[in-house]
Amino acid sequence: MGPKTTKVYETLRARIASGEYAPGDRFPSERTLVEELSIGRTALRQVLARLVTEGALEVRGRSSYRVPGAVSVEQPEGVEPWRVHGERSLYDNQWVKLQLWEVEPPGMKPFEHHVVKLHHVAITAVLDDQDRVLMMWRYRFVPQQFGWELPGGIVDTGEDAAETALREVVEETGWRPKSLEHVVTYQPMVGMVDSPHEIFVGHGAERVGEPTDVEEAGHIEWVPLADIPGLMARGDLMGSGTLVALLHILANRRAQGVTASH
């Protein structure tokens, strides 16, 4: 961020921290902020995206933001973490690492626990103005199953996850999102596997060519959001990243009283 953008970020962060906007309040529109703070829309969106990533704002539809609602549940105190006394590698290559960690839960004797380390991943749901999401119909040989997936891939060393998200959409589908917003980071199998998954939502896209990652692409289609519950019930949605992203979108639309339709 440049000096002007940083100043706008600090101004908005201070307003949120001071309680100027109450939990659940709608944030001023981009047009209002652009005029009030004398900042370009592109730079403003960088600021808003950072505030969303930090959890200071949440996305509530296209170019609409709210201060996160109040949470009634407090984090418990006095709960101790497990202690890790050591680790040793059993298998290690560029795709997967298998380790044994010596761990000690509170009040128990130490024991060895398998830990699998996989890559950091970015996944993107791109929406258009017809209530459709960009998806790929693919075959996965491990479960031996066809299904719909969102584009995504491994975050390269030194690469920002947002850059990965954009790159993978273009490579796998031939479409370039017009905007990207980070919505959540999670672990898909937190009990044994370490593989941070970052979910992005894009709005609008332009066709820039054919997919360059032919192995990944499969069949590409804009799938109506109204079809998602049925596809989910039928077992046609594969991968936790796809499910988390689409459930996030559907939950947000429900909270806004928006119903997807064909």
XYZ file of N, CA and C in Angstrom:
786
model
N 0.839 -1.196 0.000
C 0.000 0.000 0.000
C 0.880 1.254 0.000
N 0.448 2.280 -0.769
C 1.135 3.549 -0.755
C 0.719 4.365 0.450
N 1.361 5.532 0.650
C 1.052 6.378 1.815
C -0.419 6.765 1.897
N -1.021 7.137 0.773
C -2.425 7.546 0.776
C -3.327 6.369 1.145
N -3.071 5.214 0.536
C -3.873 4.024 0.811
C -3.719 3.590 2.262
N -2.501 3.654 2.763
C -2.245 3.288 4.159
C -2.997 4.209 5.109
N -3.016 5.500 4.800
C -3.721 6.452 5.645
C -5.213 6.157 5.682
N -5.795 5.816 4.511
C -7.217 5.482 4.458
C -7.479 4.204 5.254
N -6.600 3.226 5.122
C -6.739 1.987 5.896
C -6.747 2.288 7.395
N -5.788 3.091 7.841
C -5.691 3.407 9.265
C -6.923 4.189 9.742
N -7.440 5.064 8.892
C -8.636 5.835 9.245
C -9.838 4.925 9.446
N -10.059 4.019 8.486
C -11.212 3.116 8.583
C -11.040 2.129 9.733
N -9.814 1.660 9.941
C -9.553 0.727 11.048
C -9.852 1.402 12.382
N -9.460 2.682 12.505
C -9.695 3.413 13.743
C -11.185 3.642 13.973
N -11.928 3.912 12.915
C -13.371 4.114 13.054
C -14.052 2.850 13.553
N -13.633 1.705 13.006
C -14.226 0.436 13.427
C -13.868 0.144 14.878
N -12.585 0.350 15.232
C -12.125 0.057 16.593
C -12.793 0.961 17.622
N -13.116 2.188 17.239
C -13.712 3.135 18.175
C -15.193 2.870 18.434
N -15.786 1.987 17.619
C -17.203 1.697 17.789
C -18.104 2.651 17.027
N -17.512 3.438 16.124
C -18.322 4.353 15.316
C -19.367 3.578 14.525
N -18.982 2.368 14.108
C -19.931 1.472 13.442
C -20.188 0.303 14.389
N -21.429 0.100 14.756
C -21.786 -0.963 15.699
C -21.753 -2.320 15.002
N -21.551 -3.410 15.765
C -21.593 -4.746 15.176
C -22.894 -4.973 14.407
N -22.757 -5.428 13.183
C -23.919 -5.667 12.336
C -24.283 -4.497 11.453
N -23.683 -3.307 11.703
C -23.986 -2.133 10.882
C -23.451 -2.302 9.468
N -24.197 -1.759 8.530
C -23.717 -1.739 7.157
C -22.643 -0.664 7.017
N -21.552 -1.003 6.344
C -20.458 -0.058 6.129
C -20.845 0.901 5.009
N -20.329 2.140 5.033
C -20.634 3.078 3.947
C -20.287 2.484 2.579
N -21.027 2.888 1.561
C -20.809 2.363 0.217
C -19.454 2.803 -0.330
N -18.973 2.083 -1.328
C -17.701 2.451 -1.952
C -17.770 3.870 -2.511
N -18.886 4.233 -3.124
C -19.021 5.572 -3.697
C -18.890 6.637 -2.603
N -19.540 6.398 -1.463
C -19.454 7.358 -0.354
C -18.027 7.499 0.151
N -17.337 6.376 0.315
C -15.973 6.412 0.831
C -15.008 7.036 -0.168
N -15.195 6.736 -1.443
C -14.344 7.332 -2.483
C -14.429 8.853 -2.438
N -15.647 9.373 -2.319
C -15.841 10.826 -2.291
C -15.347 11.441 -0.978
N -15.649 10.776 0.142
C -15.286 11.320 1.443
C -13.790 11.331 1.680
N -13.114 10.238 1.278
C -11.697 10.069 1.586
C -10.775 10.422 0.434
N -11.358 10.829 -0.699
C -10.562 11.240 -1.875
C -9.570 10.158 -2.284
N -10.100 8.959 -2.507
C -9.274 7.810 -2.894
C -9.915 7.139 -4.094
N -9.096 6.563 -4.956
C -9.614 5.842 -6.113
C -10.315 4.566 -5.697
N -11.240 4.110 -6.525
C -12.006 2.924 -6.179
C -11.125 1.679 -6.082
N -10.148 1.560 -6.998
C -9.269 0.383 -6.960
C -8.463 0.346 -5.665
N -7.909 1.491 -5.266
C -7.136 1.554 -4.022
C -8.031 1.299 -2.818
N -9.253 1.839 -2.861
C -10.188 1.605 -1.755
C -10.487 0.128 -1.606
N -10.674 -0.566 -2.711
C -10.983 -1.993 -2.646
C -9.823 -2.786 -2.050
N -8.584 -2.322 -2.266
C -7.443 -2.968 -1.616
C -7.545 -2.817 -0.095
N -7.948 -1.623 0.332
C -8.102 -1.376 1.765
C -9.210 -2.252 2.340
N -10.357 -2.283 1.658
C -11.490 -3.069 2.150
C -11.153 -4.554 2.172
N -10.427 -5.025 1.149
C -10.031 -6.438 1.109
C -9.133 -6.778 2.297
N -8.253 -5.851 2.663
C -7.381 -6.093 3.816
C -8.189 -6.138 5.100
N -9.157 -5.238 5.242
C -10.004 -5.235 6.427
C -10.838 -6.510 6.523
N -11.279 -7.031 5.374
C -12.012 -8.300 5.363
C -11.095 -9.435 5.805
N -9.869 -9.455 5.266
C -8.910 -10.501 5.621
C -8.616 -10.493 7.119
N -8.554 -9.302 7.704
C -8.260 -9.179 9.131
C -9.470 -9.449 10.010
N -10.641 -9.601 9.387
C -11.847 -9.861 10.162
C -12.541 -8.615 10.672
N -12.036 -7.438 10.283
C -12.654 -6.186 10.731
C -13.939 -5.888 9.972
N -14.058 -6.431 8.763
C -15.266 -6.297 7.947
C -15.634 -7.660 7.399
N -16.884 -7.813 6.987
C -17.308 -9.019 6.283
C -18.056 -8.608 5.029
N -17.917 -9.429 3.991
C -18.565 -9.140 2.718
C -20.022 -9.554 2.803
N -20.902 -8.676 2.372
C -22.339 -8.955 2.417
C -22.937 -8.685 1.041
N -22.437 -9.402 0.050
C -22.907 -9.200 -1.311
C -21.880 -8.416 -2.101
N -22.157 -8.201 -3.366
C -21.214 -7.531 -4.246
C -21.006 -6.078 -3.820
N -19.752 -5.748 -3.499
C -19.370 -4.387 -3.104
C -20.171 -3.877 -1.913
N -20.585 -4.774 -1.033
C -21.329 -4.389 0.162
C -20.653 -5.021 1.376
N -20.444 -4.218 2.421
C -19.700 -4.679 3.579
C -20.457 -4.342 4.864
N -20.219 -5.150 5.896
C -20.791 -4.896 7.212
C -19.729 -5.133 8.274
N -19.908 -4.465 9.410
C -19.081 -4.769 10.572
C -19.568 -6.106 11.128
N -18.666 -7.049 11.395
C -19.103 -8.361 11.890
C -20.021 -8.240 13.096
N -21.019 -9.100 13.143
C -21.959 -9.087 14.251
C -21.301 -9.471 15.560
N -21.910 -9.050 16.639
C -21.383 -9.379 17.962
C -21.452 -10.882 18.204
N -20.451 -11.411 18.881
C -20.387 -12.837 19.214
C -20.626 -12.994 20.702
N -21.610 -13.796 21.071
C -21.952 -13.957 22.481
C -21.053 -14.969 23.198
N -20.463 -15.886 22.441
C -19.634 -16.925 23.050
C -18.210 -16.406 23.229
N -17.695 -16.459 24.446
C -16.338 -16.024 24.718
C -15.387 -17.216 24.669
N -14.127 -16.918 24.375
C -13.127 -17.978 24.363
C -12.877 -18.449 25.797
N -12.969 -19.767 26.031
C -12.764 -20.284 27.395
C -11.354 -19.998 27.892
N -11.238 -19.794 29.175
C -9.937 -19.578 29.800
C -9.546 -20.808 30.602
N -8.239 -20.980 30.768
C -7.737 -22.060 31.608
C -7.613 -23.402 30.916
N -7.899 -23.467 29.619
C -7.743 -24.719 28.876
C -6.318 -24.773 28.334
N -5.587 -25.810 28.697
C -4.176 -25.894 28.335
C -3.993 -26.564 26.978
N -2.992 -26.122 26.217
C -2.693 -26.777 24.935
C -1.892 -28.055 25.152
N -1.842 -28.875 24.114
C -0.966 -30.036 24.136
C 0.483 -29.570 24.016
N 1.384 -30.285 24.673
C 2.811 -29.996 24.548
C 3.412 -30.915 23.493
N 4.289 -30.346 22.671
C 4.999 -31.117 21.649
C 6.453 -31.236 22.088
N 6.909 -32.480 22.323
C 8.262 -32.706 22.828
C 9.272 -32.955 21.716
N 8.798 -33.323 20.535
C 9.725 -33.589 19.436
C 8.999 -34.154 18.235
N 9.697 -34.213 17.130
C 9.103 -34.746 15.901
C 10.194 -35.415 15.068
N 9.794 -36.403 14.297
C 10.719 -37.069 13.378
C 10.000 -37.387 12.079
N 10.743 -37.325 10.997
C 10.175 -37.503 9.658
C 10.198 -38.974 9.256
N 9.085 -39.466 8.714
C 8.992 -40.833 8.204
C 9.065 -40.869 6.680
N 8.520 -39.824 6.036
C 8.497 -39.770 4.570
C 8.409 -38.306 4.171
N 9.139 -37.921 3.129
C 9.160 -36.509 2.754
C 9.447 -36.384 1.263
N 8.492 -35.789 0.520
C 8.770 -35.430 -0.873
C 8.093 -34.102 -1.171
N 8.052 -33.701 -2.430
C 7.538 -32.371 -2.769
C 6.034 -32.238 -2.567
N 5.302 -33.334 -2.376
C 3.851 -33.280 -2.265
C 3.335 -33.527 -0.860
N 4.011 -34.403 -0.116
C 3.487 -34.787 1.190
C 4.629 -35.116 2.149
N 4.419 -34.753 3.427
C 5.365 -35.107 4.469
C 4.621 -35.874 5.558
N 5.158 -37.005 5.962
C 4.576 -37.792 7.040
C 5.551 -37.790 8.207
N 5.077 -37.347 9.380
C 5.936 -37.239 10.552
C 5.303 -37.932 11.752
N 6.110 -38.204 12.754
C 5.649 -38.663 14.063
C 6.033 -37.602 15.087
N 5.029 -37.085 15.793
C 5.275 -36.099 16.841
C 5.038 -36.740 18.203
N 5.918 -36.444 19.153
C 5.682 -36.871 20.529
C 4.897 -35.759 21.225
N 3.655 -36.071 21.597
C 2.777 -35.053 22.169
C 2.322 -35.470 23.567
N 1.944 -34.472 24.347
C 1.486 -34.716 25.717
C 0.242 -33.869 25.995
N -0.943 -34.480 25.938
C -2.152 -33.735 26.318
C -2.146 -33.449 27.817
N -2.842 -32.418 28.262
C -2.888 -32.100 29.693
C -3.374 -33.293 30.521
N -2.614 -33.650 31.540
C -3.009 -34.724 32.446
C -2.803 -36.116 31.905
N -2.110 -36.267 30.777
C -1.880 -37.591 30.188
C -0.390 -37.811 29.948
N -0.035 -39.061 29.709
C 1.345 -39.389 29.396
C 1.628 -39.071 27.932
N 2.871 -38.733 27.592
C 3.225 -38.461 26.196
C 3.030 -39.706 25.321
N 2.704 -39.471 24.071
C 2.606 -40.562 23.097
C 2.915 -40.010 21.714
N 3.142 -40.915 20.743
C 3.460 -40.493 19.384
C 2.185 -40.388 18.537
N 2.129 -39.335 17.737
C 0.948 -39.061 16.921
C 1.404 -38.773 15.487
N 0.761 -39.419 14.510
C 1.093 -39.150 13.114
C 0.626 -37.748 12.718
N 1.441 -37.047 11.949
C 1.112 -35.727 11.415
C 1.445 -35.722 9.930
N 0.470 -35.323 9.117
C 0.663 -35.214 7.670
C 0.700 -33.739 7.297
N 1.748 -33.333 6.613
C 1.867 -31.949 6.164
C 1.702 -31.897 4.639
N 0.672 -31.159 4.209
C 0.426 -30.952 2.791
C 0.634 -29.475 2.468
N 0.312 -29.098 1.231
C 0.577 -27.729 0.803
C -0.502 -26.745 1.259
N -0.139 -25.495 1.234
C -1.033 -24.353 1.415
C -1.824 -24.183 0.113
N -3.158 -24.070 0.203
C -4.018 -24.106 -0.985
C -4.930 -22.879 -1.029
N -5.196 -22.406 -2.242
C -6.153 -21.311 -2.451
C -7.239 -21.779 -3.421
N -8.506 -21.507 -3.093
C -9.662 -21.950 -3.877
C -10.591 -20.761 -4.087
N -11.192 -20.669 -5.283
C -11.983 -19.489 -5.620
C -13.339 -19.843 -6.205
N -14.374 -19.179 -5.682
C -15.718 -19.243 -6.266
C -15.962 -17.925 -6.998
N -16.105 -17.993 -8.318
C -16.338 -16.794 -9.122
C -17.812 -16.743 -9.506
N -18.464 -15.617 -9.186
C -19.884 -15.438 -9.466
C -20.078 -14.440 -10.598
N -21.114 -14.655 -11.411
C -21.446 -13.676 -12.444
C -22.744 -12.961 -12.076
N -23.233 -12.100 -12.969
C -24.434 -11.315 -12.664
C -25.722 -12.069 -12.964
N -25.596 -13.370 -13.271
C -26.771 -14.204 -13.510
C -26.940 -15.257 -12.417
N -26.348 -15.009 -11.257
C -26.425 -15.951 -10.133
C -25.866 -17.317 -10.500
N -24.704 -17.317 -11.144
C -24.037 -18.567 -11.508
C -22.614 -18.556 -10.959
N -22.085 -19.738 -10.722
C -20.724 -19.883 -10.211
C -19.913 -20.714 -11.201
N -18.658 -20.317 -11.410
C -17.770 -20.969 -12.370
C -17.215 -22.254 -11.760
N -17.516 -23.405 -12.404
C -17.102 -24.689 -11.854
C -16.556 -25.612 -12.934
N -15.900 -26.677 -12.482
C -15.316 -27.678 -13.385
C -15.854 -29.058 -13.018
N -16.220 -29.823 -14.043
C -16.626 -31.211 -13.859
C -15.384 -32.065 -14.080
N -14.940 -32.764 -13.016
C -13.660 -33.456 -13.070
C -13.775 -34.884 -12.562
N -12.793 -35.689 -12.942
C -12.684 -37.048 -12.405
C -11.534 -37.082 -11.412
N -11.816 -37.600 -10.216
C -10.788 -37.782 -9.195
C -10.545 -39.276 -9.020
N -9.305 -39.697 -9.307
C -9.034 -41.137 -9.329
C -8.961 -41.749 -7.937
N -8.670 -40.946 -6.892
C -8.563 -41.531 -5.547
C -9.933 -42.033 -5.069
N -10.990 -41.196 -5.084
C -12.319 -41.726 -4.743
C -13.005 -42.390 -5.932
N -12.348 -42.310 -7.132
C -12.915 -42.874 -8.362
C -14.312 -42.313 -8.614
N -14.359 -40.982 -8.739
C -15.638 -40.302 -8.820
C -15.532 -39.042 -9.666
N -16.597 -38.767 -10.454
C -16.759 -37.486 -11.129
C -17.479 -36.526 -10.187
N -17.220 -35.230 -10.354
C -17.934 -34.252 -9.545
C -17.576 -32.836 -9.943
N -18.328 -31.882 -9.392
C -18.094 -30.465 -9.643
C -17.123 -29.909 -8.617
N -16.176 -29.104 -9.088
C -15.203 -28.467 -8.203
C -15.001 -27.015 -8.602
N -14.548 -26.217 -7.637
C -14.108 -24.859 -7.917
C -12.630 -24.872 -8.297
N -12.183 -23.916 -9.097
C -10.755 -23.848 -9.417
C -9.928 -23.507 -8.191
N -8.739 -24.068 -8.134
C -7.851 -23.801 -7.002
C -6.558 -24.562 -7.165
N -5.598 -24.257 -6.313
C -4.320 -24.947 -6.410
C -3.368 -24.549 -5.303
N -2.137 -25.014 -5.433
C -1.110 -24.843 -4.414
C -0.521 -23.436 -4.468
N -0.350 -22.842 -3.292
C 0.297 -21.537 -3.178
C 1.806 -21.757 -3.260
N 2.430 -21.210 -4.296
C 3.873 -21.375 -4.461
C 4.636 -20.608 -3.384
N 5.861 -21.037 -3.114
C 6.711 -20.369 -2.129
C 6.902 -18.903 -2.504
N 6.621 -17.999 -1.560
C 6.779 -16.583 -1.813
C 5.610 -15.934 -2.522
N 4.597 -16.719 -2.867
C 3.435 -16.194 -3.579
C 2.320 -15.874 -2.590
N 1.638 -14.757 -2.812
C 0.480 -14.412 -2.008
C -0.692 -15.308 -2.420
N -1.509 -15.709 -1.458
C -2.611 -16.628 -1.755
C -3.593 -16.026 -2.765
N -3.786 -14.707 -2.724
C -4.678 -14.061 -3.688
C -4.135 -14.173 -5.104
N -2.814 -14.102 -5.241
C -2.190 -14.275 -6.552
C -2.409 -15.698 -7.053
N -2.291 -16.666 -6.145
C -2.544 -18.060 -6.511
C -3.982 -18.246 -6.965
N -4.906 -17.672 -6.210
C -6.325 -17.811 -6.531
C -6.611 -17.301 -7.936
N -6.096 -16.124 -8.264
C -6.303 -15.551 -9.596
C -5.646 -16.401 -10.668
N -4.404 -16.797 -10.427
C -3.666 -17.587 -11.413
C -4.350 -18.911 -11.712
N -4.814 -19.586 -10.681
C -5.425 -20.895 -10.878
C -6.751 -20.800 -11.647
N -7.545 -19.754 -11.374
C -8.795 -19.596 -12.123
C -8.499 -19.437 -13.609
N -7.517 -18.599 -13.937
C -7.166 -18.367 -15.342
C -6.625 -19.641 -15.981
N -5.703 -20.315 -15.308
C -5.076 -21.506 -15.879
C -6.077 -22.643 -16.074
N -6.987 -22.815 -15.121
C -7.878 -23.970 -15.159
C -9.156 -23.734 -15.947
N -9.565 -22.456 -16.106
C -10.853 -22.197 -16.766
C -10.772 -21.277 -17.982
N -9.725 -20.469 -18.073
C -9.650 -19.488 -19.150
C -10.403 -18.199 -18.852
N -10.972 -18.073 -17.650
C -11.675 -16.859 -17.229
C -10.840 -16.134 -16.179
N -10.853 -14.788 -16.228
C -10.129 -13.975 -15.253
C -11.137 -13.201 -14.392
N -11.147 -13.433 -13.071
C -12.064 -12.686 -12.197
C -11.756 -11.191 -12.219
N -12.807 -10.373 -12.127
C -12.621 -8.923 -12.088
C -12.266 -8.439 -10.689
N -12.644 -9.193 -9.684
C -12.286 -8.842 -8.306
C -12.228 -10.113 -7.478
N -11.436 -10.073 -6.409
C -11.314 -11.214 -5.500
C -11.378 -10.718 -4.060
N -12.083 -11.470 -3.223
C -12.176 -11.147 -1.800
C -11.911 -12.408 -0.988
N -11.025 -12.289 -0.008
C -10.750 -13.410 0.891
C -11.889 -13.516 1.900
N -12.408 -14.733 2.110
C -13.536 -14.877 3.035
C -13.215 -15.748 4.253
N -12.340 -16.740 4.117
C -12.043 -17.581 5.275
C -10.789 -18.404 5.008
N -10.066 -18.706 6.073
C -8.958 -19.668 6.032
C -9.282 -20.774 7.028
N -9.108 -22.024 6.622
C -9.459 -23.130 7.517
C -8.555 -24.326 7.250
N -8.618 -25.305 8.132
C -7.893 -26.563 7.994
C -8.904 -27.674 7.718
N -8.752 -28.449 6.626
C -9.765 -29.438 6.263
C -9.793 -30.691 7.136
N -8.656 -31.094 7.709
C -8.605 -32.294 8.555
C -7.709 -31.979 9.752
N -8.253 -31.180 10.671
C -7.448 -30.542 11.700
C -6.850 -31.535 12.701
N -7.380 -32.746 12.796
C -6.888 -33.704 13.778
C -5.538 -34.307 13.451
N -5.168 -34.345 12.160
C -3.925 -35.002 11.781
C -3.194 -34.300 10.637
N -3.927 -33.557 9.805
C -3.350 -32.984 8.586
C -3.198 -31.477 8.721
N -2.023 -30.974 8.350
C -1.771 -29.528 8.305
C -1.753 -29.106 6.842
N -2.812 -28.398 6.394
C -2.913 -27.931 5.011
C -3.838 -26.710 4.976
N -3.306 -25.507 5.228
C -4.161 -24.319 5.245
C -4.881 -24.121 3.905
N -6.183 -23.959 3.951
C -7.001 -23.693 2.764
C -7.547 -22.267 2.855
N -7.294 -21.461 1.858
C -7.803 -20.090 1.823
C -8.881 -19.988 0.745
N -10.036 -19.464 1.133
C -11.177 -19.375 0.232
C -11.377 -17.924 -0.214
N -11.544 -17.754 -1.524
C -11.790 -16.443 -2.110
C -13.106 -16.475 -2.875
N -13.752 -15.321 -2.936
C -14.946 -15.158 -3.759
C -14.666 -14.042 -4.753
N -14.907 -14.321 -6.047
C -14.720 -13.330 -7.092
C -16.060 -12.913 -7.669
N -16.118 -11.689 -8.176
C -17.348 -11.173 -8.787
C -17.038 -10.707 -10.201
N -17.737 -11.320 -11.176
C -17.516 -10.959 -12.567
C -16.256 -11.607 -13.105
N -16.222 -11.856 -14.401
C -15.044 -12.456 -15.022
C -15.072 -12.176 -16.519
N -13.890 -12.133 -17.094
C -13.792 -11.978 -18.541
C -13.044 -13.165 -19.125
N -13.481 -13.571 -20.303
C -12.841 -14.686 -20.985
C -11.518 -14.226 -21.567
N -10.417 -14.873 -21.197
C -9.098 -14.454 -21.670
C -8.429 -15.510 -22.543
N -9.071 -16.646 -22.735
C -8.494 -17.682 -23.583
C -8.934 -19.062 -23.145
N -8.269 -20.064 -23.701
C -8.540 -21.441 -23.327
C -7.735 -21.811 -22.082
N -8.213 -22.779 -21.308
C -7.433 -23.223 -20.145
C -6.060 -23.718 -20.576
N -5.041 -23.358 -19.821
C -3.692 -23.827 -20.121
C -3.333 -25.075 -19.324
N -4.061 -25.318 -18.257
C -3.837 -26.520 -17.443
C -4.879 -27.557 -17.852
N -4.621 -28.233 -18.962
C -5.601 -29.151 -19.538
C -5.897 -30.318 -18.603
N -4.873 -30.797 -17.886
C -5.071 -31.936 -16.982
C -6.067 -31.603 -15.886
N -6.062 -30.351 -15.424
C -6.931 -29.945 -14.332
C -8.326 -29.553 -14.795
N -8.438 -29.031 -16.006
C -9.654 -28.342 -16.412
C -10.906 -29.213 -16.483
N -10.869 -30.315 -17.220
C -12.081 -31.102 -17.416
C -13.115 -30.309 -18.195
N -14.380 -30.411 -17.812
C -15.466 -29.651 -18.438
C -15.762 -28.421 -17.598
N -15.849 -27.246 -18.223
C -16.047 -25.984 -17.513
C -17.446 -25.471 -17.781
N -18.114 -25.004 -16.721
C -19.492 -24.529 -16.882
C -19.837 -23.510 -15.796
N -20.711 -22.560 -16.172
C -21.290 -21.637 -15.194
C -22.538 -22.311 -14.630
N -22.459 -22.707 -13.361
C -23.521 -23.492 -12.726
C -24.439 -22.565 -11.929
N -25.760 -22.615 -12.124
C -26.678 -21.767 -11.347
C -26.554 -22.044 -9.850
N -26.528 -20.982 -9.054
C -26.481 -21.153 -7.602
C -27.693 -21.924 -7.092
N -28.823 -21.785 -7.803
C -30.033 -22.503 -7.398
C -29.846 -24.013 -7.459
N -28.856 -24.482 -8.232
C -28.599 -25.921 -8.353
C -27.730 -26.470 -7.227
N -27.051 -25.587 -6.488
C -26.049 -26.051 -5.526
C -26.632 -26.970 -4.448
N -27.765 -26.636 -3.793
C -28.292 -27.571 -2.783
C -28.589 -28.950 -3.348
N -29.128 -29.007 -4.562
C -29.418 -30.298 -5.178
C -28.160 -31.067 -5.518
N -27.147 -30.382 -6.040
C -25.876 -31.035 -6.348
C -25.211 -31.547 -5.077
N -25.342 -30.779 -4.003
C -24.781 -31.206 -2.726
C -25.479 -32.464 -2.218
N -26.809 -32.472 -2.283
C -27.570 -33.633 -1.820
C -27.265 -34.864 -2.646
N -26.955 -34.655 -3.919
C -26.677 -35.765 -4.826
C -25.243 -36.264 -4.705
N -24.417 -35.548 -3.943
C -23.024 -35.952 -3.783
C -22.140 -35.569 -4.936
N -22.547 -34.566 -5.721
C -21.799 -34.167 -6.905
C -20.795 -33.050 -6.649
N -20.715 -32.542 -5.413
C -19.745 -31.507 -5.089
C -18.571 -32.151 -4.352
N -17.370 -32.007 -4.919
C -16.210 -32.699 -4.357
C -15.236 -31.713 -3.728
N -14.677 -32.100 -2.618
C -13.652 -31.317 -1.970
C -14.209 -30.357 -0.938
N -13.532 -30.278 0.209
C -14.012 -29.407 1.280
C -13.965 -27.942 0.887
N -12.962 -27.540 0.086
C -12.868 -26.147 -0.325
C -14.070 -25.712 -1.134
N -14.513 -26.571 -2.042
C -15.705 -26.279 -2.835
C -16.922 -26.128 -1.939
N -17.088 -27.038 -0.998
C -18.243 -26.993 -0.105
C -18.206 -25.771 0.804
N -17.050 -25.472 1.389
C -16.944 -24.325 2.290
C -17.262 -23.032 1.544
N -16.703 -22.856 0.355
C -16.931 -21.630 -0.414
C -18.393 -21.465 -0.785
N -19.015 -22.528 -1.284
C -20.402 -22.432 -1.728
C -21.362 -22.272 -0.548
N -21.087 -22.944 0.559
C -21.930 -22.773 1.743
C -21.814 -21.354 2.290
N -20.621 -20.786 2.217
C -20.442 -19.388 2.639
C -21.304 -18.457 1.792
N -21.286 -18.661 0.480
C -22.070 -17.809 -0.422
C -23.558 -17.963 -0.142
N -24.023 -19.195 -0.007
C -25.446 -19.430 0.237
C -25.874 -18.858 1.591
N -25.012 -18.988 2.608
C -25.344 -18.454 3.931
C -25.437 -16.932 3.890
N -24.520 -16.289 3.183
C -24.558 -14.830 3.071
C -25.815 -14.364 2.345
N -26.184 -15.087 1.291
C -27.371 -14.692 0.534
C -28.614 -14.885 1.391
N -28.629 -15.939 2.161
C -29.787 -16.157 3.040
C -29.897 -15.065 4.080
N -28.730 -14.648 4.634
C -28.737 -13.592 5.643
C -29.228 -12.269 5.067
N -28.994 -12.079 3.765
C -29.434 -10.859 3.106
C -30.860 -10.974 2.542
N -31.457 -12.162 2.676
C -32.789 -12.366 2.145
C -32.812 -12.506 0.647
N -31.684 -12.948 0.041
C -31.606 -13.120 -1.400
C -31.783 -14.587 -1.718
N -32.639 -14.884 -2.677
C -32.881 -16.262 -3.102
C -32.363 -16.449 -4.516
N -31.491 -17.457 -4.688
C -30.984 -17.741 -6.025
C -32.088 -18.352 -6.872
N -32.128 -17.970 -8.120
C -33.150 -18.504 -9.022
C -32.538 -18.739 -10.387
N -33.163 -19.633 -11.165
C -32.674 -19.896 -12.515
C -32.922 -18.690 -13.385
